[in-house]
PDB file of C-alpha atoms in Angstrom:
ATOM      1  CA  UNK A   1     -18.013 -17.890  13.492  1.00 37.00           C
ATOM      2  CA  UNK A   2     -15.604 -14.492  12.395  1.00 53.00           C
ATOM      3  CA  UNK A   3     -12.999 -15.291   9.940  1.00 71.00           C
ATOM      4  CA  UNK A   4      -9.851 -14.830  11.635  1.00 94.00           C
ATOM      5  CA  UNK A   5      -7.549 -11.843  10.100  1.00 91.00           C
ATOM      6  CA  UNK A   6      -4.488 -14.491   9.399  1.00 90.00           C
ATOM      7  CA  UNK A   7      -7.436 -16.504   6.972  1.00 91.00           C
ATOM      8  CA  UNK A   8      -8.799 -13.618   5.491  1.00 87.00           C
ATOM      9  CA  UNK A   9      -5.381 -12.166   4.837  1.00 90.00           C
ATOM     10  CA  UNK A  10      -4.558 -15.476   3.264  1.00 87.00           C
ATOM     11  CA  UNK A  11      -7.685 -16.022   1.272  1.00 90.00           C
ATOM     12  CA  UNK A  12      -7.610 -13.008  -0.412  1.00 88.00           C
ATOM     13  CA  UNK A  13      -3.648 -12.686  -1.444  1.00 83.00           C
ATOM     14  CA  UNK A  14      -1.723 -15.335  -0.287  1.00 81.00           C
ATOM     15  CA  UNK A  15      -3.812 -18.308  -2.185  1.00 82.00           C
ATOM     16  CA  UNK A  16      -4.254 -16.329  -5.112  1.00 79.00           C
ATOM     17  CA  UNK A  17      -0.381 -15.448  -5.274  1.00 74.00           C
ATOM     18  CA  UNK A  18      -1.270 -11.972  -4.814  1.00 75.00           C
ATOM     19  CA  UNK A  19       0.855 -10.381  -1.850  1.00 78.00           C
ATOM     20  CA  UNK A  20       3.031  -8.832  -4.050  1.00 86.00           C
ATOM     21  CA  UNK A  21       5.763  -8.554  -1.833  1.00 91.00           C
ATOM     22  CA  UNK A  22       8.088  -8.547  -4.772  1.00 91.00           C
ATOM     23  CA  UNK A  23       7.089  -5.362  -6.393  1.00 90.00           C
ATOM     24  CA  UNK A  24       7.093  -3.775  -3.013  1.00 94.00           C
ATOM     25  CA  UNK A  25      10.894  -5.377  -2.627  1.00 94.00           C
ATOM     26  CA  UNK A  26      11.105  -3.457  -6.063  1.00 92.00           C
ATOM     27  CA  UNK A  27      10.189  -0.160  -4.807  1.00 93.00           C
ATOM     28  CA  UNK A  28      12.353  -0.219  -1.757  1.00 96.00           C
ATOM     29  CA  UNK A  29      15.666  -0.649  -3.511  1.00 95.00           C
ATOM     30  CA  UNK A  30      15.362   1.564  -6.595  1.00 93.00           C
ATOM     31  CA  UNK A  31      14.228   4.421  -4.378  1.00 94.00           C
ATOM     32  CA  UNK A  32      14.516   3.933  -1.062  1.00 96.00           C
ATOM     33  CA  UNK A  33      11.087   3.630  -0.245  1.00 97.00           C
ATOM     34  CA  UNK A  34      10.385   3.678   3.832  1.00 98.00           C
ATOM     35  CA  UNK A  35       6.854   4.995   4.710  1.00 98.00           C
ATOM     36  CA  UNK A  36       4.259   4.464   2.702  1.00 98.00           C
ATOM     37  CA  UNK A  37       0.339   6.258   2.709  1.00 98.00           C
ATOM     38  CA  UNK A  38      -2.138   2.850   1.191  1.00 98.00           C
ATOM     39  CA  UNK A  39      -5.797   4.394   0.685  1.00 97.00           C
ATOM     40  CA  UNK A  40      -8.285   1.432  -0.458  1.00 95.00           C
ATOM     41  CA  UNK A  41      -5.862  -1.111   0.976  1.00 96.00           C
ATOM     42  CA  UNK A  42      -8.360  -3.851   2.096  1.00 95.00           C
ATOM     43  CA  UNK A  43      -6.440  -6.020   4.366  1.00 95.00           C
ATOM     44  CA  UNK A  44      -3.285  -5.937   1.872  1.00 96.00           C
ATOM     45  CA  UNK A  45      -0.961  -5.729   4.496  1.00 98.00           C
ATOM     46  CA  UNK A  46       2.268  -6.983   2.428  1.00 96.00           C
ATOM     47  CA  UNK A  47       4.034  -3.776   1.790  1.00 98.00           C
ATOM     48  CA  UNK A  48       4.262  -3.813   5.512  1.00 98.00           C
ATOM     49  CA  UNK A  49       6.730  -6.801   5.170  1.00 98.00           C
ATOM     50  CA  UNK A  50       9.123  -4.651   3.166  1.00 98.00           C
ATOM     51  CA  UNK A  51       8.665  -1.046   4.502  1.00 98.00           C
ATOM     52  CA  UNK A  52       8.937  -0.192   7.629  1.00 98.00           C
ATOM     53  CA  UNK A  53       6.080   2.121   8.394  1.00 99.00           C
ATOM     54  CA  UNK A  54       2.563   1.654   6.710  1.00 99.00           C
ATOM     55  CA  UNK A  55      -0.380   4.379   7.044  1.00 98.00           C
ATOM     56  CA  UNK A  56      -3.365   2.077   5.680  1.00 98.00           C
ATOM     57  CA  UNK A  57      -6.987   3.402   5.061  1.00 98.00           C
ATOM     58  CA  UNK A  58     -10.045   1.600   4.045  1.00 97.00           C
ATOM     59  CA  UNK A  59     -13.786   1.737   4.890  1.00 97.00           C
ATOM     60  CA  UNK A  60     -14.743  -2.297   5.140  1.00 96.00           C
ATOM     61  CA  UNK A  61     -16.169  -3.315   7.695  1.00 96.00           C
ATOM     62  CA  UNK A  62     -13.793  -5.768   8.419  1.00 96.00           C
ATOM     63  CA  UNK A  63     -10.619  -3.931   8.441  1.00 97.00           C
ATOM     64  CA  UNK A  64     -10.448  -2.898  11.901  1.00 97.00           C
ATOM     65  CA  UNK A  65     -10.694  -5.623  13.688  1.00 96.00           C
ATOM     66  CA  UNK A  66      -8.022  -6.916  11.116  1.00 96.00           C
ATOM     67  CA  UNK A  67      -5.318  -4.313  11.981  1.00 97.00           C
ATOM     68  CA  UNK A  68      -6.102  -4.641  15.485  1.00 97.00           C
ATOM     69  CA  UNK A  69      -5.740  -8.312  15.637  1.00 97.00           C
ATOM     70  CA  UNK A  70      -1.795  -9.021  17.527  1.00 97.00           C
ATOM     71  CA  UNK A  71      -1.729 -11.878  14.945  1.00 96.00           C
ATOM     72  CA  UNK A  72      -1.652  -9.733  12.088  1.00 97.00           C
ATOM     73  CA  UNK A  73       1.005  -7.413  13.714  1.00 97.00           C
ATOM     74  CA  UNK A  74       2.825 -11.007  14.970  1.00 97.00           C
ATOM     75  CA  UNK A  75       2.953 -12.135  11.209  1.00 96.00           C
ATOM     76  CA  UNK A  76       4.416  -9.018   9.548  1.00 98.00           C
ATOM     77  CA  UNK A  77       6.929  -8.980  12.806  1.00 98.00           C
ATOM     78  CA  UNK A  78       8.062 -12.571  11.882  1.00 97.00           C
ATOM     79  CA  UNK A  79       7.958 -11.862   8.290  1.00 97.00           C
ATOM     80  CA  UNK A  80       9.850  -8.161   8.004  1.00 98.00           C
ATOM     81  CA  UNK A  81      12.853  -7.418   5.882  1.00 98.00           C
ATOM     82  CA  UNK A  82      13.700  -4.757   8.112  1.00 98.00           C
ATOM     83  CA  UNK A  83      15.611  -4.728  11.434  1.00 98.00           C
ATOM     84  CA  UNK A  84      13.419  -2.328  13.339  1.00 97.00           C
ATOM     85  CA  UNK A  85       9.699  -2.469  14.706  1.00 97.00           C
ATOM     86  CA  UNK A  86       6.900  -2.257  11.853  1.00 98.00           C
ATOM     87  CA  UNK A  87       4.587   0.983  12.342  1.00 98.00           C
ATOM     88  CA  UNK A  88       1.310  -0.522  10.893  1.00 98.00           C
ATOM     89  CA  UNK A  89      -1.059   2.009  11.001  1.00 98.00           C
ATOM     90  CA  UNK A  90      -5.140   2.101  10.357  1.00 98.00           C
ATOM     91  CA  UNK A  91      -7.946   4.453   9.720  1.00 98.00           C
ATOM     92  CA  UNK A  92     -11.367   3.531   9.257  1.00 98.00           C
ATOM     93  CA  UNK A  93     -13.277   5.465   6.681  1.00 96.00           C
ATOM     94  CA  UNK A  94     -13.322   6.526   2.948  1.00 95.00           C
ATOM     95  CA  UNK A  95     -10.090   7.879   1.933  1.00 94.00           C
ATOM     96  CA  UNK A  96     -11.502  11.288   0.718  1.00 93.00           C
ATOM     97  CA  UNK A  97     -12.824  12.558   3.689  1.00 94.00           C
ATOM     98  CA  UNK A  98     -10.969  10.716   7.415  1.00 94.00           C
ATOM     99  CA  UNK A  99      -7.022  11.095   6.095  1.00 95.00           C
ATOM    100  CA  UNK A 100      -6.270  13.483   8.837  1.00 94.00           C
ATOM    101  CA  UNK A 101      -4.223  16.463   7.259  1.00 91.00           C
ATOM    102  CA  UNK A 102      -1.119  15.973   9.743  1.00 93.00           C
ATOM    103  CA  UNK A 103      -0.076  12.105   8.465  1.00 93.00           C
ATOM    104  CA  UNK A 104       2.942  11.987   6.357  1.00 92.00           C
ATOM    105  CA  UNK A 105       4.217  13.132   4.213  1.00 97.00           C
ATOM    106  CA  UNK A 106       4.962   9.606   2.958  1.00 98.00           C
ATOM    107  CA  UNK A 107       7.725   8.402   0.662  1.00 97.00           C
ATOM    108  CA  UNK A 108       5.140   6.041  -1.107  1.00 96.00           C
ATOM    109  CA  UNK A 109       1.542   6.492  -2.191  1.00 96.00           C
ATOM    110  CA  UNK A 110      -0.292   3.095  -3.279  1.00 95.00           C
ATOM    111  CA  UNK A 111      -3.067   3.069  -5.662  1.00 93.00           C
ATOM    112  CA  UNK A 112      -4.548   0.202  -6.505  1.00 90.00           C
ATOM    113  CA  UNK A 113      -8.309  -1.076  -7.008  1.00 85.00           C
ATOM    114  CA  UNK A 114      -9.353   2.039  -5.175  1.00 88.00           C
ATOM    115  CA  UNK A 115     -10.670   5.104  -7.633  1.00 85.00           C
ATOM    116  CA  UNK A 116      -8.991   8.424  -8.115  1.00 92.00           C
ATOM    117  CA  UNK A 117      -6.457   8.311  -5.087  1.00 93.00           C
ATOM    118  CA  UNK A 118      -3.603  10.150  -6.994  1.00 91.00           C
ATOM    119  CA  UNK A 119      -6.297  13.256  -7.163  1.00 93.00           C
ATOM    120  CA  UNK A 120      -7.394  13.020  -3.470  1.00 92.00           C
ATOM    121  CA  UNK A 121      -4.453  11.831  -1.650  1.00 95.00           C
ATOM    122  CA  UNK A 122      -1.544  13.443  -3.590  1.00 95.00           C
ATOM    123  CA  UNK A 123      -1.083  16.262  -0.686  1.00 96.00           C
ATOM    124  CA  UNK A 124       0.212  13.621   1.786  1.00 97.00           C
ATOM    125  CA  UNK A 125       3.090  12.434  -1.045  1.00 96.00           C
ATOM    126  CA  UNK A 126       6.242  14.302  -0.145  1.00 96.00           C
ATOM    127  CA  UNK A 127       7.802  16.085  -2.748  1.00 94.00           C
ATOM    128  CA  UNK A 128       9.925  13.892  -4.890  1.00 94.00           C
ATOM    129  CA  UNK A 129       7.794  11.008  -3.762  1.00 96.00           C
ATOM    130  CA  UNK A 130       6.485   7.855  -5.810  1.00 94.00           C
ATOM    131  CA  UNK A 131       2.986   7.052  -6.555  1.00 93.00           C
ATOM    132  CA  UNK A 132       2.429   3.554  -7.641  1.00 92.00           C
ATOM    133  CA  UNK A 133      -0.790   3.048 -10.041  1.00 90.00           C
ATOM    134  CA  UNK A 134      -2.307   0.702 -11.510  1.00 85.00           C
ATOM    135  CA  UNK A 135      -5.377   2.157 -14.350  1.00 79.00           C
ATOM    136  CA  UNK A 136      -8.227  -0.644 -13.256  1.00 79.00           C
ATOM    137  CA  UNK A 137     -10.075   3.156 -12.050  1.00 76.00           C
ATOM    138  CA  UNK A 138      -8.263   5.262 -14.545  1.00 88.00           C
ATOM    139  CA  UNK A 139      -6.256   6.284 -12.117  1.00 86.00           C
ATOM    140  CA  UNK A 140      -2.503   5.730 -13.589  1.00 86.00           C
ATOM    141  CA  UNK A 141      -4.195   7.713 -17.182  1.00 89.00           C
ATOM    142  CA  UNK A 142      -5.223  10.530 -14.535  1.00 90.00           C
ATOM    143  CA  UNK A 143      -1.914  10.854 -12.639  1.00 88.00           C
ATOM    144  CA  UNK A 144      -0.632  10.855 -16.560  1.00 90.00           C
ATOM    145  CA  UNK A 145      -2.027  14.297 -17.746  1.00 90.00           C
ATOM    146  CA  UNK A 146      -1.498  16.149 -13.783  1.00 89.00           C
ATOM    147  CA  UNK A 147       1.527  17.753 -14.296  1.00 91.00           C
ATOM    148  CA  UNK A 148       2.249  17.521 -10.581  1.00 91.00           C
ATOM    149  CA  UNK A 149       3.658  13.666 -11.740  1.00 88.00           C
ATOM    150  CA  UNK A 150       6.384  12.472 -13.408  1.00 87.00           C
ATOM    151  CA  UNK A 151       6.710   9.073 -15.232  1.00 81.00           C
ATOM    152  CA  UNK A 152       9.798   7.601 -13.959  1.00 84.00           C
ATOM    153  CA  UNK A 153       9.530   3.822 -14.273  1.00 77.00           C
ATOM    154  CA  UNK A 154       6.783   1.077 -15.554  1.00 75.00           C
ATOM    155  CA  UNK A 155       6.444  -1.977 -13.917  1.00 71.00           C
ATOM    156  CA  UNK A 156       5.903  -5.117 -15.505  1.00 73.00           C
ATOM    157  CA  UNK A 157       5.431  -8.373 -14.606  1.00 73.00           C
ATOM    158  CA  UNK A 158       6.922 -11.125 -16.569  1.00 73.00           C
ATOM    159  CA  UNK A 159       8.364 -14.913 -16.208  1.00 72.00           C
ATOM    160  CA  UNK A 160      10.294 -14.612 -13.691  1.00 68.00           C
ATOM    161  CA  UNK A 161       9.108 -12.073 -11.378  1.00 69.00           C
ATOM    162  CA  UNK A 162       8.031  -8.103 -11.654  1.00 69.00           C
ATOM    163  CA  UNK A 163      10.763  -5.418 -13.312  1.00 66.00           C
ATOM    164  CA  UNK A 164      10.904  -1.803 -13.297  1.00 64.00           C
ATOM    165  CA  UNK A 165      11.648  -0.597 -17.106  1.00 55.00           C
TER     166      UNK A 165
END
């Protein structure tokens, strides 16, 4: 029997305290944060609950039927921090070659777990925008030396919750 999308949602970030909504939360207030572009996103669908409209791309096999299932849509509509409709959107495929060139630009672009994607996906960030890295594939060292980025805060997570030095 399929795992539903609600199970492996919570299997794979809400048992292991992993959503992360907090840091998202984070990003929101200190810049305003309200469309966000999420290459490699697996079914981490929790910066849905705190921006309003998502682009998410990832090439498992199991991620379609995951955005297309009503629960998952249900669950962020019940959970939002945001008075109007959440724009979750999905593409199939590996980020470097199915991000259609007329998405965005977003606000946001989320890199996490997922290789190089401030070097492939850095023409959908608008100007001004925020990338949010993590270097578990280098790719916070790489967005480092490309002088198209600009440090402008560190995140770190301590007792207590996540802060933005």
């Amino acid at each position: 029997m399929p795992e539903s999308a609600i199970a492996l949602y919570h299997q794979h970030y809400v048992e292991k305290d992993f959503e992360r909504i907090d840091m998202f939360r984070l990003l929101v207030d200190r810049f305003g944060t309200r469309t966000a572009l999420y290459p490699g996103s697996f079914v981490h669908v929790s910066p849905s609950l705190v921006i309003p409209s998502v682009t998410y791309v990832d090439s498992d096999r199991r991620c379609p039927s995951f955005f297309a299932d009503p629960a998952i849509q249900a669950m962020v509509e019940e959970r939002r921090e945001y008075p109007e409709q959440p724009d979750i959107r999905f593409i199939a495929g590996d980020y470097a070659t199915t991000i259609p060139d007329d998405v965005g630009p977003f606000d946001l672009l989320i890199s996490q777990w997922a290789g190089p994607v401030s070097q492939v996906c850095k023409r959908w960030l608008r100007a001004g925008g925020i990338l949010l890295a993590n270097d578990s594939h280098v790719d916070a060292s790489l967005a480092q030396v490309d002088p198209d980025y600009r440090l402008v805060a560190v995140l770190e997570r301590r007792s207590g919750g996540r802060h933005l030095l």
